Coordinates of C-alpha atoms in Angstrom, one line a residue:
M30 CA 12.5 11.1 -21.3
P31 CA 8.7 11.4 -21.4
D32 CA 7.2 14.7 -22.8
N33 CA 5.3 17.0 -20.4
L34 CA 1.9 16.6 -22.1
T35 CA -1.2 18.7 -21.4
F36 CA -4.3 16.9 -20.2
N37 CA -5.8 17.3 -23.7
E38 CA -2.6 15.7 -25.2
Q39 CA -2.8 12.9 -22.6
K40 CA -6.4 12.3 -23.8
D41 CA -5.3 12.2 -27.4
L42 CA -2.4 9.8 -26.5
L43 CA -4.9 7.3 -24.9
S44 CA -7.1 7.5 -28.0
Q45 CA -4.1 6.9 -30.3
R46 CA -3.3 3.8 -28.2
G47 CA -6.8 2.4 -28.7
M48 CA -8.8 3.6 -25.8
V49 CA -12.3 4.7 -26.7
I50 CA -13.3 8.2 -25.7
P51 CA -16.6 8.9 -27.5
S52 CA -17.4 12.2 -29.1
G53 CA -19.0 14.5 -26.6
T54 CA -17.2 13.0 -23.6
E55 CA -13.7 14.5 -24.3
A56 CA -14.2 17.4 -21.9
R57 CA -15.0 15.1 -19.0
A58 CA -12.1 12.8 -19.9
I59 CA -9.7 15.8 -19.8
Q60 CA -11.2 16.9 -16.5
K61 CA -10.7 13.4 -15.0
L62 CA -7.1 13.2 -16.3
G63 CA -6.6 16.4 -14.3
T64 CA -7.9 14.9 -11.1
V65 CA -7.3 11.1 -11.3
S66 CA -4.1 11.4 -13.4
Y67 CA -2.9 9.8 -16.6
Y68 CA -0.8 7.1 -14.9
R69 CA -3.6 6.0 -12.6
I70 CA -5.8 5.5 -15.6
K71 CA -3.0 3.5 -17.3
E72 CA -2.6 1.5 -14.1
F73 CA -6.2 0.5 -13.9
A74 CA -6.2 -0.3 -17.6
K75 CA -3.2 -2.7 -17.3
P76 CA -5.2 -6.0 -17.2
F77 CA -6.8 -5.1 -20.6
E78 CA -3.6 -4.3 -22.5
I79 CA -2.8 -6.2 -25.7
S80 CA 0.5 -6.9 -27.5
E81 CA 1.3 -3.6 -29.1
Q82 CA 0.1 -3.4 -32.7
N83 CA 0.8 -0.2 -34.7
G84 CA 1.2 1.8 -31.5
K85 CA -2.0 0.5 -30.0
I86 CA -2.1 -1.3 -26.6
Y87 CA -5.8 -1.1 -26.0
D88 CA -8.3 -2.9 -28.2
G89 CA -11.3 -0.7 -27.9
L90 CA -11.2 -0.4 -24.2
E91 CA -13.6 2.4 -23.0
F92 CA -12.2 5.2 -20.9
S93 CA -15.4 5.3 -18.9
K94 CA -15.0 1.6 -17.9
V95 CA -11.4 2.2 -16.7
L96 CA -12.5 5.3 -14.7
A97 CA -15.4 3.2 -13.2
R98 CA -12.8 0.6 -12.2
Y99 CA -10.8 3.2 -10.4
Y100 CA -13.8 4.4 -8.4
R101 CA -14.9 0.9 -7.6
D102 CA -11.5 0.1 -6.3
K103 CA -11.7 3.2 -4.1
N104 CA -15.1 2.1 -2.6
L105 CA -14.0 -1.5 -2.2
R106 CA -10.8 -0.4 -0.3
M107 CA -12.9 1.6 2.2
D108 CA -15.3 -1.3 2.9
L109 CA -12.6 -4.0 3.0
L110 CA -10.7 -1.8 5.5
H111 CA -13.7 -1.9 7.8
A112 CA -13.7 -5.7 7.7
I113 CA -9.9 -5.9 8.3
E114 CA -10.3 -3.5 11.3
Q115 CA -12.7 -6.1 12.8
I116 CA -9.9 -8.6 12.7
E117 CA -7.3 -6.1 14.0
V118 CA -9.4 -5.2 17.1
A119 CA -10.1 -8.8 18.0
V120 CA -6.5 -10.0 17.5
K121 CA -5.2 -7.1 19.7
T122 CA -7.8 -8.0 22.4
H123 CA -6.8 -11.6 22.5
L124 CA -3.1 -10.9 22.3
A125 CA -3.2 -8.4 25.2
Y126 CA -5.2 -10.9 27.2
I127 CA -2.7 -13.7 26.6
M128 CA 0.3 -11.5 27.3
G129 CA -1.3 -10.0 30.4
T130 CA -2.3 -13.4 31.8
R131 CA 1.2 -14.9 31.2
Y132 CA 3.4 -12.0 32.1
G133 CA 1.4 -9.5 34.1
T134 CA 0.7 -5.8 33.6
F135 CA 4.1 -4.8 32.2
G136 CA 5.8 -8.1 31.6
Y137 CA 5.3 -7.9 27.8
L138 CA 7.8 -5.0 27.8
N139 CA 10.5 -7.6 28.5
I140 CA 10.7 -9.2 25.1
S141 CA 12.7 -12.1 26.5
N142 CA 9.5 -13.3 28.0
W143 CA 7.7 -13.9 24.8
I144 CA 10.2 -13.9 21.8
D145 CA 10.8 -17.1 19.9
R146 CA 14.3 -18.0 20.9
S147 CA 14.6 -20.4 18.0
Q148 CA 14.4 -17.4 15.6
F149 CA 16.5 -14.9 17.6
N150 CA 19.8 -15.0 19.6
S151 CA 20.5 -12.9 22.7
F152 CA 22.0 -10.0 20.7
Q153 CA 19.0 -9.9 18.3
T154 CA 16.6 -10.1 21.3
A155 CA 18.3 -7.2 23.1
E156 CA 18.3 -5.1 19.9
K157 CA 14.6 -5.8 19.3
K158 CA 13.8 -4.9 23.0
Y159 CA 15.5 -1.5 22.5
Y160 CA 13.6 -0.6 19.4
F161 CA 10.4 -2.0 20.7
S162 CA 10.5 0.2 23.8
K163 CA 11.7 3.2 21.8
D164 CA 8.9 2.9 19.2
L165 CA 6.3 2.2 21.8
L166 CA 7.3 5.3 23.8
N167 CA 7.1 7.4 20.6
T168 CA 3.6 6.0 19.9
V169 CA 2.5 6.9 23.4
R170 CA 3.6 10.4 23.0
K171 CA 1.7 10.8 19.7
T172 CA -1.5 8.9 20.4
S173 CA -4.7 10.8 21.1
N174 CA -5.9 8.0 23.4
P175 CA -6.4 9.8 26.8
D176 CA -5.6 6.7 28.8
A177 CA -2.1 6.7 27.4
H178 CA -1.4 9.9 29.2
K179 CA -2.6 8.9 32.6
S180 CA 0.3 8.0 35.0
D181 CA -1.8 5.1 36.5
N182 CA -1.5 3.3 33.1
L183 CA 2.3 3.8 32.7
N184 CA 5.4 2.4 34.3
E185 CA 8.3 4.5 35.6
S186 CA 9.7 4.7 32.1
G187 CA 6.4 6.1 30.7
L188 CA 5.5 2.8 28.9
P189 CA 1.9 1.6 29.0
S190 CA 0.3 -1.5 30.5
V191 CA -0.1 -4.5 28.2
W192 CA -3.9 -3.8 27.6
L193 CA -3.2 -0.2 26.6
G194 CA 0.1 -0.8 24.8
I195 CA -1.2 -3.6 22.5
N196 CA -4.3 -1.5 21.7
I197 CA -2.3 1.5 20.4
L198 CA 0.0 -0.6 18.2
T199 CA -0.3 -0.3 14.4
F200 CA -1.5 -3.4 12.5
G201 CA 2.1 -3.9 11.3
E202 CA 3.6 -3.6 14.8
M203 CA 1.0 -6.1 16.1
Y204 CA 1.8 -8.5 13.2
Y205 CA 5.5 -8.5 13.9
I206 CA 5.0 -9.2 17.6
I207 CA 2.9 -12.2 16.7
K208 CA 5.3 -13.3 14.0
D209 CA 8.2 -13.1 16.5
S210 CA 6.4 -14.7 19.4
K211 CA 6.8 -18.1 20.9
K212 CA 4.8 -20.8 19.1
S213 CA 2.7 -21.4 22.2
I214 CA 1.5 -17.8 22.1
T215 CA 0.6 -17.8 18.4
K216 CA -1.0 -21.2 18.8
E217 CA -3.2 -19.9 21.5
L218 CA -4.1 -17.0 19.3
S219 CA -4.8 -19.0 16.2
D220 CA -7.0 -21.4 18.1
K221 CA -9.3 -18.4 18.7
F222 CA -9.7 -18.2 14.9
N223 CA -10.0 -21.9 14.2
C224 CA -6.9 -22.1 12.1
T225 CA -3.4 -23.4 12.4
R226 CA -0.6 -21.2 13.7
D227 CA 1.1 -21.1 10.3
Q228 CA -2.1 -20.2 8.6
F229 CA -2.8 -17.4 11.1
V230 CA 0.7 -15.8 10.8
S231 CA 0.6 -16.1 7.0
W232 CA -2.8 -14.5 6.7
L233 CA -2.0 -11.6 9.1
G234 CA 1.1 -10.9 6.9
T235 CA -1.1 -10.7 3.8
L236 CA -3.7 -8.5 5.6
N237 CA -0.9 -6.2 6.8
L238 CA 0.1 -5.6 3.2
V239 CA -3.5 -5.1 2.1
R240 CA -4.3 -2.8 5.0
N241 CA -1.5 -0.5 3.9
I242 CA -2.8 -0.6 0.3
C243 CA -6.3 0.3 1.6
A244 CA -5.1 3.1 3.9
H245 CA -2.7 4.7 1.4
N246 CA -4.7 4.9 -1.8
G247 CA -3.1 1.9 -3.4
N248 CA -4.4 -0.3 -6.3
L249 CA -6.3 -3.2 -4.8
V250 CA -8.0 -4.6 -7.8
N251 CA -4.7 -5.3 -9.7
L252 CA -3.1 -6.8 -6.6
N253 CA -1.0 -9.9 -7.3
L254 CA 0.6 -11.3 -4.1
I255 CA 4.3 -12.2 -4.5
T256 CA 4.5 -13.9 -1.1
K257 CA 1.7 -16.5 -1.3
P258 CA -0.4 -16.9 1.8
M259 CA -1.4 -20.4 3.0
I260 CA -4.4 -21.7 1.0
T261 CA -7.0 -23.9 2.8
E262 CA -9.5 -26.1 1.0
E263 CA -12.2 -23.4 1.5
I264 CA -10.1 -20.7 0.0
S265 CA -9.0 -23.0 -2.8
E266 CA -12.5 -23.6 -3.9
S267 CA -13.0 -19.9 -4.8
I268 CA -9.7 -18.7 -6.4
T269 CA -7.9 -19.2 -9.7
Y270 CA -5.0 -21.5 -10.5
D271 CA -2.4 -21.4 -13.2
D272 CA -1.7 -24.2 -15.7
N273 CA 0.7 -25.8 -13.3
D274 CA -2.0 -25.9 -10.6
N275 CA -0.4 -23.2 -8.5
P276 CA -2.8 -20.7 -6.8
I277 CA -2.9 -17.2 -8.4
C278 CA -3.2 -15.0 -5.3
R279 CA -5.0 -11.8 -6.2
L280 CA -7.9 -9.9 -4.7
G281 CA -10.1 -13.0 -4.5
T282 CA -7.6 -14.7 -2.1
V283 CA -7.6 -11.6 0.1
I284 CA -11.4 -11.4 0.3
K285 CA -11.6 -15.1 1.3
I286 CA -8.9 -14.8 3.9
T287 CA -10.7 -11.8 5.4
Q288 CA -14.0 -13.6 5.3
V289 CA -12.6 -16.7 7.0
L290 CA -11.2 -14.6 9.9
V291 CA -14.1 -12.2 10.3
R292 CA -16.5 -15.2 10.5
E293 CA -14.8 -16.3 13.7
I294 CA -15.4 -12.8 15.2
N295 CA -18.8 -12.0 13.8
P296 CA -20.6 -14.8 11.8
H297 CA -23.4 -12.3 11.0
Y298 CA -21.1 -9.7 9.4
R299 CA -22.7 -8.2 6.3
W300 CA -20.8 -8.8 3.1
D301 CA -23.3 -7.1 0.8
K302 CA -21.3 -3.9 0.2
I303 CA -18.1 -5.8 -0.6
Q304 CA -20.0 -8.2 -2.8
S305 CA -21.7 -5.3 -4.7
H306 CA -18.3 -3.7 -5.4
L307 CA -17.0 -7.1 -6.7
K308 CA -20.0 -7.6 -8.9
N309 CA -19.5 -4.2 -10.4
L310 CA -15.9 -5.0 -11.1
C311 CA -17.1 -7.9 -13.2
E312 CA -19.1 -5.7 -15.5
K313 CA -18.5 -7.0 -19.1
T314 CA -15.6 -5.1 -20.5
Q315 CA -13.8 -5.2 -23.8
G316 CA -15.8 -8.3 -24.8
R317 CA -14.9 -10.2 -21.6
S318 CA -17.7 -12.1 -19.9
Q319 CA -18.5 -11.8 -16.1
N320 CA -16.6 -15.0 -15.5
E321 CA -13.5 -13.7 -17.3
M322 CA -13.7 -10.4 -15.4
A323 CA -14.0 -12.4 -12.1
R324 CA -10.8 -14.3 -13.0
I325 CA -8.9 -11.1 -13.6
I326 CA -9.4 -10.2 -9.9
G327 CA -8.6 -13.8 -8.8
F328 CA -11.9 -15.6 -8.4
K329 CA -12.6 -18.9 -10.1
N330 CA -15.8 -17.6 -11.6
Y331 CA -18.5 -15.0 -11.1
R332 CA -20.6 -17.5 -9.1
K333 CA -18.0 -17.5 -6.4
I334 CA -18.6 -13.8 -5.9
I335 CA -22.4 -14.3 -5.8
N336 CA -21.8 -17.0 -3.0
I337 CA -19.8 -14.6 -0.8
T338 CA -23.0 -13.6 1.1
K339 CA -24.1 -17.2 1.7
K340 CA -24.0 -18.4 5.3
H341 CA -21.0 -20.7 6.0
P342 CA -21.5 -23.4 8.7
T343 CA -19.8 -22.3 11.9
R344 CA -17.3 -24.6 13.5
N345 CA -17.3 -25.6 17.2

């Protein structure tokens, strides 16, 4: 069982393991361990670990560089969340329009109208309808949106119109509706973003995970996607691959997916802040070059990060 170490002892343990905390900076390191936490520091130092040698797992890694990585991750999460919210709002708007046009004001509440019957049988559909209505009613009660509390916008059961109901869904709830919908619906949606249906569903699944990381103080810069999103030629040109020519889906893949989707909403979106955070994450560390640091976060090289702000030709 791990010992309950003081912050000073935690600082000493990091030093013993090879992390560099220069003389005169110990007090600040102790203070940061008391606010950021020892395990968060370890987490952000993970990519720089070496095979343990005489109790050392860090080869001269500077504490200040690890701390900077933590704060850069925090700033990146906030700006990436802003970009993902652009996607969320646009997808909800199009989804509500499609559902409203096809099934009327409250027709979306009858899941049988839009669920993909090739995925779900009658029992599963009925079960999903029950939980969908229950969760939506709970969301209506909790939302601060004033329109959700006006009787004109609700049916006899207190459930909202399609335009309001889709709008107050979480990103995850929106994603699962799209994932479970008829192929004709997801195809109509994906056409709005100039991608295939399978690409669209795959990318929204990835962004659902990433949005949760951004919103809940997760670690974005060390992200390594277990479920691989679909990779297009454009994305492939920017990300890393392993020795077997398989894509390594890390932060670089997430950034490119976000950029591809946002471009269809706002081709003039400013990527400067996100690019700045990425460039800072590629600061030379522990003898690693900018290109090596770029590969750690999933980009093919540093030049791919520089090119993020370049205009991409829009498609008709």
